[in-house]
Coordinates of C-alpha atoms in Angstrom, one line a residue:
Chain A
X1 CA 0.0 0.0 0.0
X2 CA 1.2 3.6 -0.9
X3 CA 0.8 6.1 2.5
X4 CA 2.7 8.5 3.7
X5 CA 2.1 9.0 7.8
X6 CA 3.3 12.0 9.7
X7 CA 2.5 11.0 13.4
X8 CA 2.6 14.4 14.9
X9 CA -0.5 16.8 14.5
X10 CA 0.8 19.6 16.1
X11 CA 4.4 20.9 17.2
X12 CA 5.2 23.9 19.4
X13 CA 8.8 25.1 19.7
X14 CA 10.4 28.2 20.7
X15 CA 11.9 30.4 18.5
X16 CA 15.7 29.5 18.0
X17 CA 15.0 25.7 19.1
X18 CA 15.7 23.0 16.6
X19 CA 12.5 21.3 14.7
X20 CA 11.9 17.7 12.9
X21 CA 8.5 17.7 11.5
X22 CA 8.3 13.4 11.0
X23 CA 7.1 11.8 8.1
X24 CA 7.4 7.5 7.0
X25 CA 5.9 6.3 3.9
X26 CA 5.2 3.2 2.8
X27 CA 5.7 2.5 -1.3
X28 CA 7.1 -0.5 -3.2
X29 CA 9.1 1.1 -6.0
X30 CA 11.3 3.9 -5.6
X31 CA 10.2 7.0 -4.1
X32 CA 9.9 10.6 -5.1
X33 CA 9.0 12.5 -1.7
X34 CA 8.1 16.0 -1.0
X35 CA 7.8 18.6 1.6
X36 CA 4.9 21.6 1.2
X37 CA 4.1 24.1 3.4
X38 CA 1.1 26.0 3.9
X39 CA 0.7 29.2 5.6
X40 CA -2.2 30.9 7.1
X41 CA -4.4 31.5 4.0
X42 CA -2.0 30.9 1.5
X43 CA -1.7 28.3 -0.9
X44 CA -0.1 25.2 -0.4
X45 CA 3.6 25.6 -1.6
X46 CA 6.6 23.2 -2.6
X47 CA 9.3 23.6 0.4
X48 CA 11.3 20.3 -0.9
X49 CA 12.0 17.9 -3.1
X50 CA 13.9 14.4 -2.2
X51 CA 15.8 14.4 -5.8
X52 CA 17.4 18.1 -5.6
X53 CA 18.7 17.8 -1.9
X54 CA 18.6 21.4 -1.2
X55 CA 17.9 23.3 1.3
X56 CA 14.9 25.7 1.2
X57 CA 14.3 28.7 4.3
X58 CA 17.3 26.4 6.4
X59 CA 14.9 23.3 6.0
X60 CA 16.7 20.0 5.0
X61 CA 15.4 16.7 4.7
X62 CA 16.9 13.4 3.7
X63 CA 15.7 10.4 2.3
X64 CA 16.2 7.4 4.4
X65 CA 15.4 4.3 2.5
X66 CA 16.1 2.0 5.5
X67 CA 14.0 3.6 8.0
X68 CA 11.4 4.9 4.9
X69 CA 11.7 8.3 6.3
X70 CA 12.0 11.4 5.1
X71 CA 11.9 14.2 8.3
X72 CA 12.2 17.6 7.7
X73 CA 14.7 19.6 9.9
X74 CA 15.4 23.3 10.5
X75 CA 18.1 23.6 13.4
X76 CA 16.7 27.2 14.6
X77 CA 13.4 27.8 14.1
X78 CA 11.6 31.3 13.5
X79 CA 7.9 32.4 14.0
X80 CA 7.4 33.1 10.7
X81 CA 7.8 29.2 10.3
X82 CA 4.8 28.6 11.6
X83 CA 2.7 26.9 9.3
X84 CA 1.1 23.6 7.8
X85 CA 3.6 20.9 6.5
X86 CA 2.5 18.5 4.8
X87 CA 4.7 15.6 3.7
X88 CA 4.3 13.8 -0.1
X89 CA 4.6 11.6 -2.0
X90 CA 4.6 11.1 -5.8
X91 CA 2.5 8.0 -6.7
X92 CA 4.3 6.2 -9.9
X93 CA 3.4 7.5 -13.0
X94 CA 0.0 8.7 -12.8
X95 CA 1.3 12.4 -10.9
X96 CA -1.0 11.9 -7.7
X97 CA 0.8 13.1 -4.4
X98 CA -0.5 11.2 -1.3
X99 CA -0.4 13.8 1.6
X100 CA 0.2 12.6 5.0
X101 CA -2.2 14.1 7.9
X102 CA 0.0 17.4 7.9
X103 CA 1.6 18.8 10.8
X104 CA 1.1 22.1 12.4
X105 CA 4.5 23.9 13.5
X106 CA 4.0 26.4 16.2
X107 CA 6.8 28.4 16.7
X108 CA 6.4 30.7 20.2
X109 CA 8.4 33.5 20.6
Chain B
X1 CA 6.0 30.5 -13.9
X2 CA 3.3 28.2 -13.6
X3 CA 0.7 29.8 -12.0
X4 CA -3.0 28.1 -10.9
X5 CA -6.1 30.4 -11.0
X6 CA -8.8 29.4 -9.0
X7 CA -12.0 31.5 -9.0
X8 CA -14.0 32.1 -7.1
X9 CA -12.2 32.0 -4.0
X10 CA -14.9 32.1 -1.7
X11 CA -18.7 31.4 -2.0
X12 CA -21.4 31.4 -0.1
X13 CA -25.1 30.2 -1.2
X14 CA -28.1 28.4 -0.5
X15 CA -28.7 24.6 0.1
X16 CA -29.9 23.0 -3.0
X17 CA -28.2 25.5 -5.7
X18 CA -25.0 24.3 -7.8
X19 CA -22.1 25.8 -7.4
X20 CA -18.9 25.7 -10.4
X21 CA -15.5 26.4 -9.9
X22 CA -12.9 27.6 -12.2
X23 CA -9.1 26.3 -12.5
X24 CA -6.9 27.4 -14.8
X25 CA -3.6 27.3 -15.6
X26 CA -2.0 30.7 -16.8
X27 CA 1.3 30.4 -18.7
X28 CA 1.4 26.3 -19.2
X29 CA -0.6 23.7 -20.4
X30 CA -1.8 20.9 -18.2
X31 CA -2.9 17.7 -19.8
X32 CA -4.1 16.9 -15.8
X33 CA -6.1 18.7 -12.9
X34 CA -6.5 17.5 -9.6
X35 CA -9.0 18.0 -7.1
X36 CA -9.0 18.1 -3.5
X37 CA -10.9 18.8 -0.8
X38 CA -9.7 20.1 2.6
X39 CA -11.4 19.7 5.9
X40 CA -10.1 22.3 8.6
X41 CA -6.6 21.7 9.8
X42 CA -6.7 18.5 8.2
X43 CA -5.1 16.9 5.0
X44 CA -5.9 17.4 1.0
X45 CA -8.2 14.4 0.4
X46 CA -8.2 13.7 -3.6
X47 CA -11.5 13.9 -5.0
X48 CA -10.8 13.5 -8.9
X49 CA -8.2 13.2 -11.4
X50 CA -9.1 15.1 -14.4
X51 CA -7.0 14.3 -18.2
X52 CA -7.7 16.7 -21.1
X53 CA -10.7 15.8 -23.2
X54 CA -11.6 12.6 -21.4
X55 CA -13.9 11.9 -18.5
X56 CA -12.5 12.3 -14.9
X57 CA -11.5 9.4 -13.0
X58 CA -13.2 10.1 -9.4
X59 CA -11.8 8.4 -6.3
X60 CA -13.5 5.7 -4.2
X61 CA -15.9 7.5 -2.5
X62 CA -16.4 10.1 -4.2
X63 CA -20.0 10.3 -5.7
X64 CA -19.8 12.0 -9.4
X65 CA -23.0 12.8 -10.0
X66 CA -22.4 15.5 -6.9
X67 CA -19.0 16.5 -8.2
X68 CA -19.5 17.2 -11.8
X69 CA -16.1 17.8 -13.4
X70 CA -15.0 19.0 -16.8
X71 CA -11.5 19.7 -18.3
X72 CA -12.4 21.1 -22.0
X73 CA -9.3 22.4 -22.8
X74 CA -5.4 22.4 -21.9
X75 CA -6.0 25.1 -19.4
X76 CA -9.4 25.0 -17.7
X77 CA -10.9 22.3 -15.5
X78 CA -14.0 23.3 -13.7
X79 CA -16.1 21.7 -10.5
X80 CA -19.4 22.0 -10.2
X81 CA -21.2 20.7 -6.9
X82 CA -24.3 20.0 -7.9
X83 CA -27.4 20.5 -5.3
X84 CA -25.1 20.9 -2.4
X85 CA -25.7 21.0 0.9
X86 CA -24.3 22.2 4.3
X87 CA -22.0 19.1 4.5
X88 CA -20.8 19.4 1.0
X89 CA -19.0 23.1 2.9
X90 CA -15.2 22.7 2.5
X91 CA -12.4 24.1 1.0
X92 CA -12.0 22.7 -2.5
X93 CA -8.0 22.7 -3.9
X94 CA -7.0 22.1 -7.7
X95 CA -4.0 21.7 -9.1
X96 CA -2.7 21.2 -12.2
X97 CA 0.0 19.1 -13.9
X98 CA 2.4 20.2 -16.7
X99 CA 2.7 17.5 -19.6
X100 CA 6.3 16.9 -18.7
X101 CA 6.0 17.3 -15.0
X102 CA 8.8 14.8 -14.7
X103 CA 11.5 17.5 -16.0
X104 CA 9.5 20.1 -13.8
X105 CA 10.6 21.1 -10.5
X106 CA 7.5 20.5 -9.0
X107 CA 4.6 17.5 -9.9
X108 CA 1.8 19.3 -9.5
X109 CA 0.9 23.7 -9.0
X110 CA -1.6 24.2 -6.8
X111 CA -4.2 27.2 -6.9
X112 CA -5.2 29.3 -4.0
X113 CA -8.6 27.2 -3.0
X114 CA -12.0 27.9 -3.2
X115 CA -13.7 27.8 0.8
X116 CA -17.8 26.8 -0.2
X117 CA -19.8 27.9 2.5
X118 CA -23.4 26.3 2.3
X119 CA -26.0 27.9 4.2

């Protein structure tokens, strides 16, 4: 089965603490995995893909085939990271992304 | 680049009236459309997949006759809820996919959502 789980709903950090927003999946091939973000009333927007291994707004995330993981990380976080992530991942050749539940990052000041 | 208009972004009307939304892609042609729904601080749920000038392949679940969807050309793809009801309120999400989306950066470019309120 294709899923993609991200076990925390919400996560509250202070500013300047280090984050790791969670995500497993689950997929028989090889997969393509992304990270989007969605702020308050915004559209949902690409933060990361597996394949470029860059690092967008200090966020990293790396693809760990042994542990099918794929957490994103920031080591300092800022308020104006608070926002939706949701976790992705690119279903074989039909182009459908299977979200995980999302996680809300709170970040206090 | 790349850019998904969705219109209208908010709506608000009476039980039993239909209700169409508009996405379209601006500067690139998408062969595919997706639709989501949203529930509040919850995932996108996929409703539809939607292929240039063919009929849309609906999830399990998903009841089409409710969700009427069209994609006529390589730019517009359209939802209508038909007869809808206070518990067909959501936010409704498209996106659309480039005909190479594999030498894209991204798979799919979402547009800003449509929140259906139902009174």
């Amino acid at each position: 089965a294709q899923r993609v789980t991200q076990p925390e709903k919400l996560l509250s950090v202070f500013k300047g603490a280090p984050v790791e927003l969670k995500c497993n999946y689950s997929y028989s091939g090889s997969p393509e995995l992304f990270w989007y973000v969605q702020y308050s009333r915004q559209r949902l927007q690409l933060l990361l893909r597996h394949i470029s291994r860059e690092s967008i707004k200090g966020f990293t995330a790396d693809l760990n085939k042994g542990e099918t993981s794929f957490h994103l990380k920031k080591p300092f976080a800022q308020e104006e990271d608070s926002a939706m992530y949701y976790c992705a991942l690119l279903s074989g050749n039909t182009g459908k992304l299977i979200f995980g539940q999302g996680t809300t990052l709170q970040v206090k000041p | 680049g790349a850019v998904v208009s969705q219109h209208p972004s908010w709506v608000i009307c009476k039980s039993g009236t239909s209700v169409k939304i508009e996405c379209r892609s601006l500067d690139f042609q998408a062969t595919t459309m997706f639709w989501y729904r949203q529930f509040p601080k919850q995932s996108l749920m996929l409703m539809a997949t939607s292929n240039e000038g063919s009929k849309a392949t609906y999830e399990q679940g998903v009841e089409k006759d409710k969700f009427l969807i069209n994609h006529a050309s390589l730019t517009l793809s359209t939802l209508t809820v038909t007869s809808a009801h206070p518990e067909d309120s959501s936010f409704y999400i498209c996106s659309a996919r480039q005909k190479f989306f594999r030498n894209s950066n991204q798979p799919q470019h979402f547009g800003d959502g449509t929140r259906l309120s139902i009174l």
